PDB file of C-alpha atoms and ligand atoms in Angstrom:
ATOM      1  CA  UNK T  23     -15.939  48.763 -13.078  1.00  0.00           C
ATOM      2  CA  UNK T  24     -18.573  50.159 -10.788  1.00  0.00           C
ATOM      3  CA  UNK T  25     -20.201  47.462  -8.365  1.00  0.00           C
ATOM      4  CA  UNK T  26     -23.766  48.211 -10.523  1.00  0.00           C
ATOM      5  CA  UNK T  27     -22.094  46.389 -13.094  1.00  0.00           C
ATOM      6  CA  UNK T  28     -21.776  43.099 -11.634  1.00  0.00           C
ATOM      7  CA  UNK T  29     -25.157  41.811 -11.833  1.00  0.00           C
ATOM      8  CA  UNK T  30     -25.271  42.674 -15.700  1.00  0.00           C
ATOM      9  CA  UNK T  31     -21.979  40.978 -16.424  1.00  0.00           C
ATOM     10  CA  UNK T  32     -22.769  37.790 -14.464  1.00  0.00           C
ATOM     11  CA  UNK T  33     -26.410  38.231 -16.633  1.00  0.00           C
ATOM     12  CA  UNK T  34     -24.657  38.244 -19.493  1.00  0.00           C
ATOM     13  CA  UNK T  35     -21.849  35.367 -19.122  1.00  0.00           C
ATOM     14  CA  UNK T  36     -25.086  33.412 -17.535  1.00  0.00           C
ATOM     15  CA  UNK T  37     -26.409  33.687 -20.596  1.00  0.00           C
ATOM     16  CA  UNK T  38     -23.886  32.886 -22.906  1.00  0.00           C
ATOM     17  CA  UNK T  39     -23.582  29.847 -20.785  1.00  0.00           C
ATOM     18  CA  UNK T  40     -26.910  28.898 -21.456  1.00  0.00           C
ATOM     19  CA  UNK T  41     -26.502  30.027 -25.253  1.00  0.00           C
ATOM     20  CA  UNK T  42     -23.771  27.706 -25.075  1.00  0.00           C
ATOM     21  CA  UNK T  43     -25.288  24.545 -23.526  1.00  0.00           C
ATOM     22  CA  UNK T  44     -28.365  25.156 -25.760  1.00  0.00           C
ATOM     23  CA  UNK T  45     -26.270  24.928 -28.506  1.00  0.00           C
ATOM     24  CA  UNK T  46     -24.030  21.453 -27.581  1.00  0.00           C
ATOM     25  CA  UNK T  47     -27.773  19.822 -26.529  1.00  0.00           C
ATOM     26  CA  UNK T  48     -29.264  20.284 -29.976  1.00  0.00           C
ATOM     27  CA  UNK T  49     -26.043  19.258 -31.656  1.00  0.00           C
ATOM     28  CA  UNK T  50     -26.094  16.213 -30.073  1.00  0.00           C
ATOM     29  CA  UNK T  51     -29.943  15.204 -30.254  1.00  0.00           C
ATOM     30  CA  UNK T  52     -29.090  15.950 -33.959  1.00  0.00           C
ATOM     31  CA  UNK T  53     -25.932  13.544 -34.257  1.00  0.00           C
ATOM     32  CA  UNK T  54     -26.329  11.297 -31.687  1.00  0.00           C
ATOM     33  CA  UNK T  55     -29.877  10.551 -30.522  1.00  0.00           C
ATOM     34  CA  UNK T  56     -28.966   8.617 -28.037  1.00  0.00           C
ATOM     35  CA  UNK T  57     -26.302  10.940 -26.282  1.00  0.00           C
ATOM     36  CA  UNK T  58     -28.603  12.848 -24.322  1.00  0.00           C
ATOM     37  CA  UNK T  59     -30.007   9.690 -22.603  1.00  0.00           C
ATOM     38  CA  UNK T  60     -26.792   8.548 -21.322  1.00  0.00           C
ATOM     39  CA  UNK T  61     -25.445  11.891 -20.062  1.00  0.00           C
ATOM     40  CA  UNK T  62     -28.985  11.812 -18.075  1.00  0.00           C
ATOM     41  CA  UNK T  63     -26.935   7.696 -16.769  1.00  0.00           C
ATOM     42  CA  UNK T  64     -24.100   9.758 -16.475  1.00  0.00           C
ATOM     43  CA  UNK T  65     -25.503  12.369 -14.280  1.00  0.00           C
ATOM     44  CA  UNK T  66     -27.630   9.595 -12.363  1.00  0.00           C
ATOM     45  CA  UNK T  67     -24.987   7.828 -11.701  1.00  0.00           C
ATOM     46  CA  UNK T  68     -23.225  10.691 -10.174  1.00  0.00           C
ATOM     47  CA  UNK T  69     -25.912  11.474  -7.897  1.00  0.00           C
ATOM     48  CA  UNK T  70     -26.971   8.404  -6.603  1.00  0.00           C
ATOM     49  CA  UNK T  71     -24.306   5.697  -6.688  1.00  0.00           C
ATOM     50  CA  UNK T  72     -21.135   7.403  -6.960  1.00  0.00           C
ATOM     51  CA  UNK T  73     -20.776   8.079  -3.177  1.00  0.00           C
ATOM     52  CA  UNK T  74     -18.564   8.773  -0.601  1.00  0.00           C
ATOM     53  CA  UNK T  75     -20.696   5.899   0.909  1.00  0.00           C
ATOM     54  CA  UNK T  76     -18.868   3.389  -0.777  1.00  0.00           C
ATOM     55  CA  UNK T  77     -16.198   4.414   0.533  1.00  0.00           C
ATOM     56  CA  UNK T  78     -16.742   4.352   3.937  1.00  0.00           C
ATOM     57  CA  UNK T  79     -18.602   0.935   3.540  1.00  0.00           C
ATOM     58  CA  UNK T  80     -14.872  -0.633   2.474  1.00  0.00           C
ATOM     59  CA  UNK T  81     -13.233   1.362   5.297  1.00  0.00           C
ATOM     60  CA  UNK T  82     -15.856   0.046   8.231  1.00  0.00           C
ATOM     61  CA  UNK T  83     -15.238  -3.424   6.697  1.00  0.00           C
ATOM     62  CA  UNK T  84     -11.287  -2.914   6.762  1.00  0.00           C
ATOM     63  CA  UNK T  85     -11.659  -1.991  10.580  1.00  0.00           C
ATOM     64  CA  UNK T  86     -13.924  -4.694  11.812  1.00  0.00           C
ATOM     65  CA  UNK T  87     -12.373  -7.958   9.142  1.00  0.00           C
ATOM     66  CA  UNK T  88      -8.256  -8.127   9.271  1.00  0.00           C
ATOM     67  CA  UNK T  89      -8.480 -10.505   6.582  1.00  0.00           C
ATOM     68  CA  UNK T  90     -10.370  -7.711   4.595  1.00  0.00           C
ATOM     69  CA  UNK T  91      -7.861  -5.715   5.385  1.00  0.00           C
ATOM     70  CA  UNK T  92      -5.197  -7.404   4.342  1.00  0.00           C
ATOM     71  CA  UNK T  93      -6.745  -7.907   0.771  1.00  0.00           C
ATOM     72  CA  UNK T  94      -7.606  -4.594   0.560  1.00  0.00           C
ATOM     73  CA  UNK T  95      -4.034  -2.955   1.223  1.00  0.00           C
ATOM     74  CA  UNK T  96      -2.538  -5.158  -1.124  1.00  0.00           C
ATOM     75  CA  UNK T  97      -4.695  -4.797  -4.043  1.00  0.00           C
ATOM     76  CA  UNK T  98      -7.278  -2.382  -3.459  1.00  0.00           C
ATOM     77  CA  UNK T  99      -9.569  -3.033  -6.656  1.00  0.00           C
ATOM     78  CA  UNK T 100     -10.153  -6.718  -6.155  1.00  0.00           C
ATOM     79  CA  UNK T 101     -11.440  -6.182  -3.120  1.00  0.00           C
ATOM     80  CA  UNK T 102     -13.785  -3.363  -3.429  1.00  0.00           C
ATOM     81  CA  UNK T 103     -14.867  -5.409  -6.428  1.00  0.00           C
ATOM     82  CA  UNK T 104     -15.670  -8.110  -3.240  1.00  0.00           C
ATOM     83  CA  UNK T 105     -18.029  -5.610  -1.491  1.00  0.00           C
ATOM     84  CA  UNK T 106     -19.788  -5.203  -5.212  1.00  0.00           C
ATOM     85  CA  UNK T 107     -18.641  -2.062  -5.666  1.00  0.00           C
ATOM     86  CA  UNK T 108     -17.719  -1.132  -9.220  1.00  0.00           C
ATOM     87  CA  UNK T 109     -14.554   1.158 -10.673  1.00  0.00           C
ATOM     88  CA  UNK T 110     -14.600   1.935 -14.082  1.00  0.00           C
ATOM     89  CA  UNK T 111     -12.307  -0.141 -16.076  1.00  0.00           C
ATOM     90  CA  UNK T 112      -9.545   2.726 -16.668  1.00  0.00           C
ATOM     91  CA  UNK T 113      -9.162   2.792 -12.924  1.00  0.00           C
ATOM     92  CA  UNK T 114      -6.664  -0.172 -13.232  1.00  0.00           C
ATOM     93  CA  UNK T 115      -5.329   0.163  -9.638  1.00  0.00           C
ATOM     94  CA  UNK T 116      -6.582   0.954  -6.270  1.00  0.00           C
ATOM     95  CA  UNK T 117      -4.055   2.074  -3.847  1.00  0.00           C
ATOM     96  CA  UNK T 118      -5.519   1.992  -0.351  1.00  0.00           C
ATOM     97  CA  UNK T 119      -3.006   4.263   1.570  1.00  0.00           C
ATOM     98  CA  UNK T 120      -3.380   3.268   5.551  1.00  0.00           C
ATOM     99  CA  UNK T 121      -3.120   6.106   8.260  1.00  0.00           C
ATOM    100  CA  UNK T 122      -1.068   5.211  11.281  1.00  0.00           C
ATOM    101  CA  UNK T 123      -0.114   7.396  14.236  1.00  0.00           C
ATOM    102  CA  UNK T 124       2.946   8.588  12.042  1.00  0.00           C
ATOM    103  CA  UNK T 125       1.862   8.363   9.102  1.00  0.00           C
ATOM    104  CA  UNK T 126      -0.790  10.753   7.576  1.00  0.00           C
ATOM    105  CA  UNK T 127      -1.534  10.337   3.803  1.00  0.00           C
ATOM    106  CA  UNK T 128      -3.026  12.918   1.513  1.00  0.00           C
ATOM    107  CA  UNK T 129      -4.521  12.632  -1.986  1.00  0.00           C
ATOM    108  CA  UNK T 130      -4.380  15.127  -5.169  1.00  0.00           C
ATOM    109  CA  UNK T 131      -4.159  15.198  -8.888  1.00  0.00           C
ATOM    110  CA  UNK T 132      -1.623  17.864  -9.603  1.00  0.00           C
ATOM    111  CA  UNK T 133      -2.653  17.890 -13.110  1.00  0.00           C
ATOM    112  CA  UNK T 134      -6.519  18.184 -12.750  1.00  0.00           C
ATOM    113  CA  UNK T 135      -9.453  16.665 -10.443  1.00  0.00           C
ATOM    114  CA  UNK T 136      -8.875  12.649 -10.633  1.00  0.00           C
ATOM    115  CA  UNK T 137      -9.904  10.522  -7.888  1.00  0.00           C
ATOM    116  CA  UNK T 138     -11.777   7.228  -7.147  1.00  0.00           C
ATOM    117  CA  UNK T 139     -14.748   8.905  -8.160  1.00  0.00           C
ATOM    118  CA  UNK T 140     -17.115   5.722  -8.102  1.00  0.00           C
ATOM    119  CA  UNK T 141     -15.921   5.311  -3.895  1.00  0.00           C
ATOM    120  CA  UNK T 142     -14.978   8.951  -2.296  1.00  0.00           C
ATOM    121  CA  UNK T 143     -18.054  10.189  -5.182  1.00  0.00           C
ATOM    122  CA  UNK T 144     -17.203  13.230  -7.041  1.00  0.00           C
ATOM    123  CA  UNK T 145     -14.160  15.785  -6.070  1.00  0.00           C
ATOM    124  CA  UNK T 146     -15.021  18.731  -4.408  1.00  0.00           C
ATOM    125  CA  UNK T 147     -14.910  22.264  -5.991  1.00  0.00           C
ATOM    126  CA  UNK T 148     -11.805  22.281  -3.767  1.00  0.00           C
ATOM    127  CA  UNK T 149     -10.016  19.429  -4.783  1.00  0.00           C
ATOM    128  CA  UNK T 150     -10.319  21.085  -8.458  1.00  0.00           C
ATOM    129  CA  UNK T 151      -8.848  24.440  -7.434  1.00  0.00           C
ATOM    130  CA  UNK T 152      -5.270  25.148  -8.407  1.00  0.00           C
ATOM    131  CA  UNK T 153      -4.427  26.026  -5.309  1.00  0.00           C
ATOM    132  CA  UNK T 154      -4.926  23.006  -3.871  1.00  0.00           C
ATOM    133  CA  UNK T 155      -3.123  20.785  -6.594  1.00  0.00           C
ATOM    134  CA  UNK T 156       0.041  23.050  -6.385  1.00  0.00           C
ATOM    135  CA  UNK T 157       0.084  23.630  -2.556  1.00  0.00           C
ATOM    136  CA  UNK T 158      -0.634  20.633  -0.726  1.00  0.00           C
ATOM    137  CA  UNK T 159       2.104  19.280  -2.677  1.00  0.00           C
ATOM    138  CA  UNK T 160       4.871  21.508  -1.575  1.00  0.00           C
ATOM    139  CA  UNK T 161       3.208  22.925   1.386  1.00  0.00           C
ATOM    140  CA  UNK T 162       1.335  20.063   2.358  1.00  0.00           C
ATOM    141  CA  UNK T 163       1.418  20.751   6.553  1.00  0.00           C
ATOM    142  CA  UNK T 164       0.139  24.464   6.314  1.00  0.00           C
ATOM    143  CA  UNK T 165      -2.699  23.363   3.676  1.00  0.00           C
ATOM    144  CA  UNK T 166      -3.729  20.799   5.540  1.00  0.00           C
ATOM    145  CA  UNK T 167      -3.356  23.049   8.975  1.00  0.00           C
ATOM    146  CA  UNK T 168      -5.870  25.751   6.696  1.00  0.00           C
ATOM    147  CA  UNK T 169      -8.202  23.501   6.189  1.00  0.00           C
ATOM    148  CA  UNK T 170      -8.477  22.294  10.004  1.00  0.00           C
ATOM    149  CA  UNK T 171      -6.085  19.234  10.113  1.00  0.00           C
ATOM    150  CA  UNK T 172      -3.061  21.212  12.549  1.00  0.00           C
ATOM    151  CA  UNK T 173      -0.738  17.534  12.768  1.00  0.00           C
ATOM    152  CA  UNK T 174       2.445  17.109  15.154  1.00  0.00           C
ATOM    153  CA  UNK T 175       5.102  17.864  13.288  1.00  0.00           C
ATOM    154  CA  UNK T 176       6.027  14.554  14.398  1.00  0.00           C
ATOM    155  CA  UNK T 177       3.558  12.574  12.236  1.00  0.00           C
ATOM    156  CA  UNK T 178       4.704  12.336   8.488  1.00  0.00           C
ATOM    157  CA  UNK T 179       2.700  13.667   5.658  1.00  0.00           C
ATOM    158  CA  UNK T 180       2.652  11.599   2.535  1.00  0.00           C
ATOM    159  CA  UNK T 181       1.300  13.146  -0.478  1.00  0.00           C
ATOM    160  CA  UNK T 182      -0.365  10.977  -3.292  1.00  0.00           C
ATOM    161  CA  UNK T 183      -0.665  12.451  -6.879  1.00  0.00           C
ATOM    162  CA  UNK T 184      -3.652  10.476  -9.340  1.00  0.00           C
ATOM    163  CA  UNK T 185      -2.922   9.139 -12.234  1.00  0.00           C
ATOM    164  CA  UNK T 186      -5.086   8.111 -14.866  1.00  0.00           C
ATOM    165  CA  UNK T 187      -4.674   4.692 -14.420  1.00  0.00           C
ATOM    166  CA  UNK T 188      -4.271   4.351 -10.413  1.00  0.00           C
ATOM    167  CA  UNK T 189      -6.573   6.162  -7.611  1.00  0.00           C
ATOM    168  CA  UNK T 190      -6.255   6.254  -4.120  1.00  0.00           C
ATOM    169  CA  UNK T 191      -8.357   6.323  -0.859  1.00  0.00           C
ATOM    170  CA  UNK T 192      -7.353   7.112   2.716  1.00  0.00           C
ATOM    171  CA  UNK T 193      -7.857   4.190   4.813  1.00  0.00           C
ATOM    172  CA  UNK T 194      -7.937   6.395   7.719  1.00  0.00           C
ATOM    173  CA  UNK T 195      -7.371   5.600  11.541  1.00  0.00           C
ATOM    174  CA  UNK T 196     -10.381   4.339  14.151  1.00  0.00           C
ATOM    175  CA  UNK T 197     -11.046   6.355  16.209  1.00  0.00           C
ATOM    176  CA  UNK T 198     -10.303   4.433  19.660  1.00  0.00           C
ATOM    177  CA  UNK T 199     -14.201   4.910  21.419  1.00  0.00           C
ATOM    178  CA  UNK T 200     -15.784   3.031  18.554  1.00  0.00           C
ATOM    179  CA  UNK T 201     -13.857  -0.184  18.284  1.00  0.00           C
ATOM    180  CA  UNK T 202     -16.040  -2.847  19.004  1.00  0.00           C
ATOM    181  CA  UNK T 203     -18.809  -1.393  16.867  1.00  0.00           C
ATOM    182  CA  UNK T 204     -20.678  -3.125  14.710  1.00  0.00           C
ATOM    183  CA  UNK T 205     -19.810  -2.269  10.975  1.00  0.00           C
ATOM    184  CA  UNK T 206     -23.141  -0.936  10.069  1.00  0.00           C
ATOM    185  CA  UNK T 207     -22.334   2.264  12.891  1.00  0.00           C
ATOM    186  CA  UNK T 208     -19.123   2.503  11.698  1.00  0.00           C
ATOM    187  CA  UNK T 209     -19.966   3.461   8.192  1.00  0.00           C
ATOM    188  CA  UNK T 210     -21.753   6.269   9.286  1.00  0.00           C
ATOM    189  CA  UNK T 211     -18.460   8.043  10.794  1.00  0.00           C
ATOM    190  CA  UNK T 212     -16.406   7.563   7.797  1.00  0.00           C
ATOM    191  CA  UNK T 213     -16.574  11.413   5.927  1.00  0.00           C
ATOM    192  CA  UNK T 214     -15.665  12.249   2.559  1.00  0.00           C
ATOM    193  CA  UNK T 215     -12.737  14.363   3.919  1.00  0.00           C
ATOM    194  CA  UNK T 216     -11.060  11.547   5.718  1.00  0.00           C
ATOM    195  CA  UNK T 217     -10.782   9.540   2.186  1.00  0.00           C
ATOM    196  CA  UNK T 218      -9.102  12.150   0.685  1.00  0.00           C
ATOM    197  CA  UNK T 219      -7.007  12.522   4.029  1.00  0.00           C
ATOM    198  CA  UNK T 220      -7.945  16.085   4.594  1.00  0.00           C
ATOM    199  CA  UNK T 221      -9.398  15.231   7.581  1.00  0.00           C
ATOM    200  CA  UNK T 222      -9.196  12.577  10.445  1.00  0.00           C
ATOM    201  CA  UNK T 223     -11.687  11.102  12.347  1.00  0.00           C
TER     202      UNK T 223
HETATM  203 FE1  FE2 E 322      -6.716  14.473 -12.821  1.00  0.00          FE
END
């Protein structure tokens, strides 16, 4: 294939993507009137409230409350459910896995893109990609190392696989020059990365 035909074919599989989507939207303003209107929710919701945010909000309030903590660690859903966060009802567990200096925890779904959605928001195009899934389980150091996180080989990597019914989050280490802040600051550190564990702070 010469590099002039590039454009055309991604034209052309554009366009049967459109053709496509064209095609789903008036079959469901024809059989379900109402369909459209909650993909638009759907899509909202997405956008606006399903954060990494959230996340970070239960993270600076694990750091700054030990009884919070404690609550949190042993059953994660209750007490995001505190902060008035919401999970959908399918997420029946929240694991809250908690960094240490020897312990580093990691997150996947090995079988497709789960995740808290509603508190780390939506996975990355990353997080989707088989490569990911397969590797970080049985390479997890050198993915991790790829992607910027080079850990001792003394700290332990746990790896975390989703299921439908139980999500995690990375309750990852503060960092030493902000203890003492108030939890309002502290959100603001707390990255998308570092819930997934892909990243520390
Ligand atoms: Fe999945």
């Amino acid at each position: 294939m010469s590099q002039s035909d590039q454009p055309i074919r991604g034209f052309k599989q554009t366009a049967m993507i459109e053709a496509r989507v064209n095609a789903v939207q008036a079959a469901l303003r024809e059989r379900a009137p109402n369909a459209e209107v909650a993909l638009q929710e759907l899509d909202h919701s997405a956008q606006e409230q399903w954060v990494p945010r959230n996340g970070a909000r239960v993270v600076a309030r694990a750091w700054t409350d030990p009884a919070f903590r404690q609550r949190l660690l042993a059953d994660g859903r209750s007490a995001v459910l505190e902060l008035g966060l919401t999970m959908p009802k399918h997420h029946r567990h929240l694991v809250v896995l908690e960094n240490t200096p020897t312990i580093h925890n990691v997150i996947c779904c090995s079988l497709c893109s789960c995740t808290a959605f509603t508190l780390i928001g939506l996975p990355p195009d990353w997080y989707k990609d088989f490569e990911y899934r397969a590797r970080v389980v049985r390479e997890s150091r050198t993915v991790l190392k790829e992607m910027g996180l080079d850990l001792s080989p003394a700290v332990e990597i746990r790896v975390w696989d989703t299921t439908a019914d139980t999500r995690y989050m990375v309750l990852p280490m503060q960092p030493q020059e902000t203890v003492g802040w108030p939890e309002e600051k502290l959100v603001n550190i707390v990255t998308r990365d570092s819930l997934i564990g892909v990243a520390r702070l």
